Each structure stands twice: as structure tokens, then as C-alpha cells.
PDB file of C-alpha atoms in Angstrom:
ATOM      1  CA  ASP C   1      -0.360  -0.071  -0.376  1.00 95.00           C
ATOM      2  CA  VAL C   2       1.018   3.916  -1.195  1.00 97.00           C
ATOM      3  CA  VAL C   3       2.274   5.042   2.298  1.00 98.00           C
ATOM      4  CA  MET C   4       1.042   8.808   2.912  1.00 98.00           C
ATOM      5  CA  THR C   5       3.198  10.584   5.333  1.00 98.00           C
ATOM      6  CA  GLN C   6       2.362  14.339   6.950  1.00 98.00           C
ATOM      7  CA  THR C   7       4.373  16.583   9.083  1.00 97.00           C
ATOM      8  CA  PRO C   8       4.428  17.925  10.954  1.00 97.00           C
ATOM      9  CA  VAL C   9       1.949  15.327  13.311  1.00 97.00           C
ATOM     10  CA  SER C  10       0.952  19.394  14.808  1.00 96.00           C
ATOM     11  CA  LEU C  11       1.748  22.839  14.229  1.00 95.00           C
ATOM     12  CA  SER C  12       0.783  26.627  16.457  1.00 96.00           C
ATOM     13  CA  VAL C  13      -0.487  29.251  14.185  1.00 95.00           C
ATOM     14  CA  SER C  14      -1.072  32.587  15.444  1.00 95.00           C
ATOM     15  CA  LEU C  15      -4.590  33.904  14.395  1.00 94.00           C
ATOM     16  CA  GLY C  16      -3.821  35.764  10.743  1.00 95.00           C
ATOM     17  CA  GLY C  17      -1.210  34.267   9.704  1.00 96.00           C
ATOM     18  CA  GLN C  18       0.252  31.590   7.816  1.00 96.00           C
ATOM     19  CA  THR C  19       0.787  27.797   7.447  1.00 97.00           C
ATOM     20  CA  SER C  20       1.678  24.773   5.371  1.00 98.00           C
ATOM     21  CA  ILE C  21       1.076  20.984   5.668  1.00 98.00           C
ATOM     22  CA  SER C  22       3.906  18.239   4.008  1.00 98.00           C
ATOM     23  CA  CYS C  23       2.603  14.999   2.368  1.00 98.00           C
ATOM     24  CA  ARG C  24       4.404  12.768   0.502  1.00 98.00           C
ATOM     25  CA  SER C  25       3.787   9.812  -0.840  1.00 98.00           C
ATOM     26  CA  SER C  26       5.709   6.625  -1.035  1.00 98.00           C
ATOM     27  CA  GLN C  27       5.221   5.712  -4.655  1.00 98.00           C
ATOM     28  CA  SER C  28       4.945   8.706  -7.173  1.00 98.00           C
ATOM     29  CA  LEU C  29       0.699   9.870  -7.729  1.00 98.00           C
ATOM     30  CA  VAL C  30       0.874  10.736 -10.890  1.00 98.00           C
ATOM     31  CA  HIS C  31      -1.880   7.726 -12.605  1.00 97.00           C
ATOM     32  CA  SER C  32      -1.418   6.264 -15.837  1.00 96.00           C
ATOM     33  CA  ASP C  33      -4.085   8.382 -16.859  1.00 96.00           C
ATOM     34  CA  GLY C  34      -1.802  11.523 -16.425  1.00 97.00           C
ATOM     35  CA  ASN C  35      -4.186  12.793 -13.382  1.00 97.00           C
ATOM     36  CA  THR C  36      -1.979  13.415  -9.778  1.00 98.00           C
ATOM     37  CA  TYR C  37      -5.080  12.234  -7.410  1.00 98.00           C
ATOM     38  CA  LEU C  38      -3.992  14.018  -4.431  1.00 98.00           C
ATOM     39  CA  TYR C  39      -6.484  15.563  -1.886  1.00 98.00           C
ATOM     40  CA  TRP C  40      -6.526  17.697   1.344  1.00 98.00           C
ATOM     41  CA  TYR C  41      -9.570  17.231   3.787  1.00 98.00           C
ATOM     42  CA  LEU C  42     -10.084  19.110   6.404  1.00 98.00           C
ATOM     43  CA  GLN C  43     -11.971  17.652  10.455  1.00 97.00           C
ATOM     44  CA  LYS C  44     -13.391  19.920  12.173  1.00 96.00           C
ATOM     45  CA  PRO C  45     -13.797  18.941  15.753  1.00 93.00           C
ATOM     46  CA  GLY C  46     -16.643  17.092  16.147  1.00 93.00           C
ATOM     47  CA  GLN C  47     -17.667  17.232  12.718  1.00 96.00           C
ATOM     48  CA  SER C  48     -16.652  14.820   9.378  1.00 97.00           C
ATOM     49  CA  PRO C  49     -13.936  15.947   7.358  1.00 97.00           C
ATOM     50  CA  GLN C  50     -14.674  17.607   4.440  1.00 97.00           C
ATOM     51  CA  LEU C  51     -13.358  18.025   1.183  1.00 97.00           C
ATOM     52  CA  LEU C  52     -10.815  21.297   0.624  1.00 98.00           C
ATOM     53  CA  ILE C  53      -8.687  20.411  -2.226  1.00 98.00           C
ATOM     54  CA  TYR C  54      -8.785  18.086  -5.285  1.00 98.00           C
ATOM     55  CA  LYS C  55      -6.542  16.384  -7.620  1.00 98.00           C
ATOM     56  CA  VAL C  56      -3.384  18.913  -5.847  1.00 98.00           C
ATOM     57  CA  SER C  57      -4.533  22.134  -6.685  1.00 98.00           C
ATOM     58  CA  ASN C  58      -7.898  22.577  -7.384  1.00 98.00           C
ATOM     59  CA  ARG C  59     -10.321  24.365  -4.742  1.00 98.00           C
ATOM     60  CA  PHE C  60     -14.213  22.035  -4.078  1.00 97.00           C
ATOM     61  CA  SER C  61     -16.962  24.384  -4.438  1.00 95.00           C
ATOM     62  CA  GLY C  62     -17.010  26.695  -0.909  1.00 96.00           C
ATOM     63  CA  VAL C  63     -13.573  26.848   0.031  1.00 97.00           C
ATOM     64  CA  PRO C  64     -11.578  30.613  -0.003  1.00 97.00           C
ATOM     65  CA  ASP C  65      -8.725  30.769  -1.584  1.00 96.00           C
ATOM     66  CA  ARG C  66      -6.630  31.241   1.719  1.00 97.00           C
ATOM     67  CA  PHE C  67      -6.105  27.316   1.158  1.00 98.00           C
ATOM     68  CA  SER C  68      -4.305  26.189  -2.000  1.00 98.00           C
ATOM     69  CA  GLY C  69      -2.507  22.829  -3.299  1.00 98.00           C
ATOM     70  CA  SER C  70       0.851  23.051  -4.771  1.00 98.00           C
ATOM     71  CA  GLY C  71       3.194  19.821  -5.174  1.00 98.00           C
ATOM     72  CA  SER C  72       3.868  16.869  -8.506  1.00 98.00           C
ATOM     73  CA  GLY C  73       5.523  13.320  -8.111  1.00 97.00           C
ATOM     74  CA  THR C  74       5.387  12.687  -4.598  1.00 98.00           C
ATOM     75  CA  ASP C  75       5.579  15.675  -2.314  1.00 98.00           C
ATOM     76  CA  PHE C  76       2.769  17.449  -1.878  1.00 98.00           C
ATOM     77  CA  THR C  77       1.655  20.551   0.329  1.00 98.00           C
ATOM     78  CA  LEU C  78      -1.430  22.871   1.515  1.00 98.00           C
ATOM     79  CA  LYS C  79      -0.905  25.916   2.652  1.00 98.00           C
ATOM     80  CA  ILE C  80      -3.446  28.344   4.761  1.00 97.00           C
ATOM     81  CA  SER C  81      -3.011  32.025   5.193  1.00 96.00           C
ATOM     82  CA  ARG C  82      -4.439  34.095   7.026  1.00 96.00           C
ATOM     83  CA  VAL C  83      -5.454  31.524   9.490  1.00 96.00           C
ATOM     84  CA  GLU C  84      -9.397  32.008  10.869  1.00 95.00           C
ATOM     85  CA  PRO C  85     -10.922  30.169  13.697  1.00 94.00           C
ATOM     86  CA  GLU C  86     -12.843  27.838  11.744  1.00 95.00           C
ATOM     87  CA  ASP C  87      -9.817  26.620   9.527  1.00 96.00           C
ATOM     88  CA  LEU C  88      -8.648  24.516  12.984  1.00 95.00           C
ATOM     89  CA  GLY C  89      -8.777  20.871  13.172  1.00 96.00           C
ATOM     90  CA  VAL C  90      -6.914  18.184  11.823  1.00 96.00           C
ATOM     91  CA  TYR C  91      -6.333  18.061   8.073  1.00 98.00           C
ATOM     92  CA  TYR C  92      -5.331  14.829   6.028  1.00 98.00           C
ATOM     93  CA  CYS C  93      -4.144  14.508   2.715  1.00 98.00           C
ATOM     94  CA  TYR C  94      -5.332  11.440   0.518  1.00 97.00           C
ATOM     95  CA  GLN C  95      -3.938   9.459  -2.341  1.00 98.00           C
ATOM     96  CA  GLY C  96      -7.006   8.099  -5.157  1.00 96.00           C
ATOM     97  CA  THR C  97      -4.018   7.046  -7.323  1.00 97.00           C
ATOM     98  CA  HIS C  98      -2.899   3.152  -5.947  1.00 96.00           C
ATOM     99  CA  TYR C  99      -5.200   1.490  -4.982  1.00 93.00           C
ATOM    100  CA  PRO C 100      -6.190   0.324  -1.896  1.00 94.00           C
ATOM    101  CA  TRP C 101      -6.570   5.019  -1.262  1.00 95.00           C
ATOM    102  CA  THR C 102      -4.711   5.681   1.585  1.00 97.00           C
ATOM    103  CA  PHE C 103      -4.794   8.318   3.583  1.00 97.00           C
ATOM    104  CA  GLY C 104      -1.878  10.825   6.046  1.00 98.00           C
ATOM    105  CA  GLY C 105      -2.010  10.461   9.137  1.00 97.00           C
ATOM    106  CA  GLY C 106      -3.236  13.589  10.069  1.00 97.00           C
ATOM    107  CA  THR C 107      -1.849  17.440  11.230  1.00 97.00           C
ATOM    108  CA  LYS C 108      -3.423  19.087  14.139  1.00 97.00           C
ATOM    109  CA  LEU C 109      -3.510  22.847  13.180  1.00 96.00           C
ATOM    110  CA  GLU C 110      -3.886  24.597  16.748  1.00 95.00           C
ATOM    111  CA  LEU C 111      -3.706  28.265  17.619  1.00 88.00           C
ATOM    112  CA  LYS C 112      -0.839  29.298  19.344  1.00 87.00           C
TER     113      LYS C 112
ATOM    114  CA  GLN E   1     -28.159  19.695  -1.238  1.00 94.00           C
ATOM    115  CA  VAL E   2     -26.298  16.845  -1.548  1.00 96.00           C
ATOM    116  CA  GLN E   3     -26.698  14.815   1.814  1.00 97.00           C
ATOM    117  CA  LEU E   4     -25.490  11.649   3.171  1.00 98.00           C
ATOM    118  CA  GLN E   5     -28.027  10.243   6.329  1.00 98.00           C
ATOM    119  CA  GLN E   6     -25.996   7.571   8.507  1.00 98.00           C
ATOM    120  CA  SER E   7     -27.704   5.318  11.274  1.00 97.00           C
ATOM    121  CA  GLY E   8     -27.983   5.634  14.782  1.00 97.00           C
ATOM    122  CA  THR E   9     -24.995   4.722  17.038  1.00 97.00           C
ATOM    123  CA  GLU E  10     -23.998   0.487  17.172  1.00 97.00           C
ATOM    124  CA  LEU E  11     -23.578  -1.213  20.551  1.00 97.00           C
ATOM    125  CA  VAL E  12     -23.075  -4.296  19.645  1.00 97.00           C
ATOM    126  CA  LYS E  13     -21.500  -8.142  20.961  1.00 97.00           C
ATOM    127  CA  PRO E  14     -18.253  -9.795  19.476  1.00 97.00           C
ATOM    128  CA  ALA E  15     -18.539 -12.592  16.763  1.00 97.00           C
ATOM    129  CA  SER E  16     -21.681 -11.200  15.686  1.00 97.00           C
ATOM    130  CA  SER E  17     -22.632  -8.651  12.479  1.00 98.00           C
ATOM    131  CA  VAL E  18     -23.791  -4.972  12.088  1.00 98.00           C
ATOM    132  CA  LYS E  19     -25.395  -3.406   9.465  1.00 98.00           C
ATOM    133  CA  ILE E  20     -24.648   0.510   8.746  1.00 98.00           C
ATOM    134  CA  SER E  21     -27.281   2.244   6.352  1.00 98.00           C
ATOM    135  CA  CYS E  22     -25.954   5.545   4.597  1.00 98.00           C
ATOM    136  CA  LYS E  23     -29.267   7.405   2.702  1.00 98.00           C
ATOM    137  CA  ALA E  24     -28.593   9.740   0.271  1.00 98.00           C
ATOM    138  CA  SER E  25     -30.622  13.174  -1.711  1.00 97.00           C
ATOM    139  CA  GLY E  26     -30.080  16.448  -3.580  1.00 97.00           C
ATOM    140  CA  TYR E  27     -28.513  14.074  -6.142  1.00 97.00           C
ATOM    141  CA  THR E  28     -28.633  10.895  -9.602  1.00 97.00           C
ATOM    142  CA  PHE E  29     -28.162   8.534  -6.930  1.00 97.00           C
ATOM    143  CA  THR E  30     -26.736   6.373  -9.234  1.00 96.00           C
ATOM    144  CA  SER E  31     -24.604   8.843 -10.828  1.00 96.00           C
ATOM    145  CA  TYR E  32     -21.210   8.469  -8.074  1.00 97.00           C
ATOM    146  CA  TYR E  33     -20.597   5.838  -5.946  1.00 97.00           C
ATOM    147  CA  ILE E  34     -20.798   5.115  -2.974  1.00 98.00           C
ATOM    148  CA  SER E  35     -17.910   5.454  -1.311  1.00 97.00           C
ATOM    149  CA  TRP E  36     -17.103   3.261   2.714  1.00 98.00           C
ATOM    150  CA  ILE E  37     -14.515   4.508   5.408  1.00 98.00           C
ATOM    151  CA  LYS E  38     -12.787   3.757   9.337  1.00 98.00           C
ATOM    152  CA  GLN E  39     -11.977   6.295  11.453  1.00 97.00           C
ATOM    153  CA  THR E  40     -10.221   5.215  14.663  1.00 95.00           C
ATOM    154  CA  THR E  41      -8.279   7.054  16.615  1.00 84.00           C
ATOM    155  CA  GLY E  42      -5.029   4.854  16.639  1.00 81.00           C
ATOM    156  CA  GLN E  43      -5.127   3.869  13.247  1.00 82.00           C
ATOM    157  CA  GLY E  44      -6.708   7.735  11.373  1.00 88.00           C
ATOM    158  CA  LEU E  45      -8.470   6.842   8.083  1.00 96.00           C
ATOM    159  CA  GLU E  46      -9.183   3.649   6.565  1.00 96.00           C
ATOM    160  CA  TYR E  47     -10.640   2.630   3.646  1.00 96.00           C
ATOM    161  CA  ILE E  48     -13.181   0.466   3.175  1.00 98.00           C
ATOM    162  CA  GLY E  49     -13.703  -0.367  -0.751  1.00 97.00           C
ATOM    163  CA  TYR E  50     -16.860   1.163  -3.104  1.00 97.00           C
ATOM    164  CA  ILE E  51     -19.704   0.328  -4.213  1.00 97.00           C
ATOM    165  CA  ASN E  52     -21.154   1.088  -7.802  1.00 97.00           C
ATOM    166  CA  THR E  53     -24.539   2.210  -6.928  1.00 97.00           C
ATOM    167  CA  GLY E  54     -25.656   1.403 -11.022  1.00 95.00           C
ATOM    168  CA  SER E  55     -24.690  -1.430 -11.439  1.00 95.00           C
ATOM    169  CA  GLY E  56     -23.887  -2.982  -7.677  1.00 95.00           C
ATOM    170  CA  GLY E  57     -20.019  -4.024  -8.518  1.00 97.00           C
ATOM    171  CA  THR E  58     -17.933  -3.793  -5.114  1.00 97.00           C
ATOM    172  CA  ASN E  59     -14.639  -3.324  -5.168  1.00 96.00           C
ATOM    173  CA  TYR E  60     -12.638  -3.856  -1.833  1.00 97.00           C
ATOM    174  CA  ASN E  61     -10.017  -3.042  -0.041  1.00 96.00           C
ATOM    175  CA  GLU E  62      -7.777  -6.520   0.837  1.00 96.00           C
ATOM    176  CA  LYS E  63      -7.850  -5.562   4.447  1.00 96.00           C
ATOM    177  CA  PHE E  64     -11.916  -5.687   4.658  1.00 97.00           C
ATOM    178  CA  LYS E  65     -12.454  -8.440   2.998  1.00 97.00           C
ATOM    179  CA  GLY E  66     -14.515 -10.665   4.212  1.00 96.00           C
ATOM    180  CA  LYS E  67     -15.506  -8.583   7.087  1.00 98.00           C
ATOM    181  CA  ALA E  68     -17.387  -5.591   4.938  1.00 98.00           C
ATOM    182  CA  THR E  69     -20.507  -6.223   2.476  1.00 98.00           C
ATOM    183  CA  LEU E  70     -21.761  -3.129   0.177  1.00 98.00           C
ATOM    184  CA  THR E  71     -24.751  -3.413  -0.987  1.00 98.00           C
ATOM    185  CA  VAL E  72     -27.680  -0.788  -2.281  1.00 98.00           C
ATOM    186  CA  ASP E  73     -31.111   0.101  -2.943  1.00 97.00           C
ATOM    187  CA  LYS E  74     -31.712   2.006  -5.841  1.00 97.00           C
ATOM    188  CA  SER E  75     -35.010   2.156  -5.368  1.00 96.00           C
ATOM    189  CA  SER E  76     -35.013   3.834  -1.972  1.00 97.00           C
ATOM    190  CA  SER E  77     -31.283   5.929  -2.571  1.00 98.00           C
ATOM    191  CA  THR E  78     -29.341   4.326   0.665  1.00 98.00           C
ATOM    192  CA  ALA E  79     -26.011   1.496   0.540  1.00 98.00           C
ATOM    193  CA  PHE E  80     -25.267  -0.417   3.224  1.00 98.00           C
ATOM    194  CA  MET E  81     -22.335  -1.642   4.967  1.00 98.00           C
ATOM    195  CA  GLN E  82     -22.598  -4.690   6.708  1.00 98.00           C
ATOM    196  CA  LEU E  83     -19.335  -5.604   9.225  1.00 98.00           C
ATOM    197  CA  SER E  84     -19.643  -9.418   9.775  1.00 97.00           C
ATOM    198  CA  SER E  85     -17.267 -11.395  12.668  1.00 97.00           C
ATOM    199  CA  LEU E  86     -17.012  -8.089  15.278  1.00 98.00           C
ATOM    200  CA  THR E  87     -14.354  -7.867  17.462  1.00 97.00           C
ATOM    201  CA  PRO E  88     -13.162  -5.147  19.588  1.00 96.00           C
ATOM    202  CA  ASP E  89     -11.018  -4.215  16.017  1.00 95.00           C
ATOM    203  CA  ASP E  90     -13.759  -3.428  14.715  1.00 97.00           C
ATOM    204  CA  SER E  91     -14.990  -0.770  17.030  1.00 97.00           C
ATOM    205  CA  ALA E  92     -14.885   3.115  15.127  1.00 97.00           C
ATOM    206  CA  VAL E  93     -16.382   5.724  13.549  1.00 98.00           C
ATOM    207  CA  TYR E  94     -17.344   4.333  10.174  1.00 98.00           C
ATOM    208  CA  TYR E  95     -18.000   7.759   7.311  1.00 98.00           C
ATOM    209  CA  CYS E  96     -20.203   6.633   3.997  1.00 98.00           C
ATOM    210  CA  ALA E  97     -18.613   9.213   1.400  1.00 98.00           C
ATOM    211  CA  ARG E  98     -19.443  10.077  -2.060  1.00 97.00           C
ATOM    212  CA  GLY E  99     -17.961   9.083  -4.851  1.00 93.00           C
ATOM    213  CA  ARG E 100     -14.166   8.056  -5.498  1.00 87.00           C
ATOM    214  CA  THR E 101     -13.161  11.921  -4.165  1.00 92.00           C
ATOM    215  CA  PHE E 102     -15.108  11.878  -0.592  1.00 95.00           C
ATOM    216  CA  ALA E 103     -17.265  15.622  -1.899  1.00 94.00           C
ATOM    217  CA  TYR E 104     -19.581  14.050   0.937  1.00 97.00           C
ATOM    218  CA  TRP E 105     -19.343  12.533   3.643  1.00 98.00           C
ATOM    219  CA  GLY E 106     -22.103  11.245   6.131  1.00 98.00           C
ATOM    220  CA  GLN E 107     -21.646  12.466   9.826  1.00 98.00           C
ATOM    221  CA  GLY E 108     -21.104   9.126  10.631  1.00 98.00           C
ATOM    222  CA  THR E 109     -21.837   5.913  12.478  1.00 98.00           C
ATOM    223  CA  LEU E 110     -20.166   4.975  15.770  1.00 98.00           C
ATOM    224  CA  VAL E 111     -19.805   1.598  16.916  1.00 98.00           C
ATOM    225  CA  THR E 112     -18.971   0.865  19.417  1.00 97.00           C
ATOM    226  CA  VAL E 113     -18.238  -3.915  19.817  1.00 97.00           C
ATOM    227  CA  SER E 114     -18.368  -5.270  23.393  1.00 96.00           C
ATOM    228  CA  SER E 115     -19.472  -7.622  25.525  1.00 93.00           C
TER     229      SER E 115
END
């Protein structure tokens, strides 16, 4: 199975600040169809995960432009700028290229 | 709006089975697969498998073959997951999600396996 490694495990940020989360995969996530199926989710306390970014860098409907995704191959980054209280929670990366699809271990974003 | 409404909390005994439901609304049910995901504190999020809501075809993570059985009732826009031969390791929150990108999630069903 493809191992998704997220760093850091936890992160403290000030409101209005900027931060980034890294996600590395044990194999390239470029699919044979040319797409890279790397996604980012946020799970707020007590809620289900919600999709933020799909296929590396595309924001899902309603996701503010404070969130941006980048990367290629095995190395991906989620950047959050102008952090707001509603951004706090656990962030997960996920790969849908190689079956079985797998998630990263999560990065907890907390207030400094 | 798209909604996935899951059945409620289950407290079940070891060696028994449980069936969780996921009722979809707000979109054409057969246009998207339904996927199932397990969440535990120790193992995080694990992908279980998906069901093609149109054909009923399924695809399972090897780890969950023999443990999970996915079915669908198109007439009620509902997907089901049955978990069998339950052990305490099956205690978790189980989510259904739409498609293979998990654009929408159910609220989760807590399953606790305890004697």
C-alpha cells in the first residue's frame, strides 16, 4: 500500500498568520491517465472530514482562496494563509491513484 | 443540497454482525459511487471499499474483504455496509462518502463492539 506521510503532526498558528503542511507519498501519485489524485481534507472537531482540495491544486466548491495546494510526484503541500478560527482541526491528505487508496496520518492545526 | 444521512450508534457484541445505512439525497443516486471509510484513534482513516450504485458492483480494500459487505437499494437511494464477525478492533466511526473523491460525507456511525 502507498504510505502517505504528513508533517508536522501538529502545528500552532496565530490568527491571521500563514502555515503549510507537507504530505509525502511512498510512490509517485501520477496515474496512468496522467492525473494526480491527491486530495486534502479538513476535519473540524466533532465533524466529518470535508474536502478542501482535489487533484493537487483545485479548490472544492465554497473553499476560500486562503487554501492552496501544490506539488507533484511524491511531494505535496497545503498552504493556509490568513488563518481564521474556522480553519482549526485536523488536516488529512489522501491518494486515490493506487489501490487501496490511503490517507495520511493527519496534521492538527491549533491556535498559538 | 447533497446529503448523506447515516444510521445511528450501534453497541454490538463480539462475533455478531451489524448493518449500517447511508441514505443519499440532493443528487441522482446512481450517478456516483458510495465509498466507506473507517476512522479510529489508533489507525486514523482507512478506506474500506466502494459500491457502484448503478450496477451494484463492489471493490474492496483487501484488508476488509470478508469483514465488510457493501450493498445498495436504488429504490430508496440507500447504501449499506454490513460488518461481520465483529471484534473490539472493529470499534470505530464508519463514514459513507460520495464518489471516489469523497466530496460529501455522512455524519458517521459509531460502532462499539463490547460484551
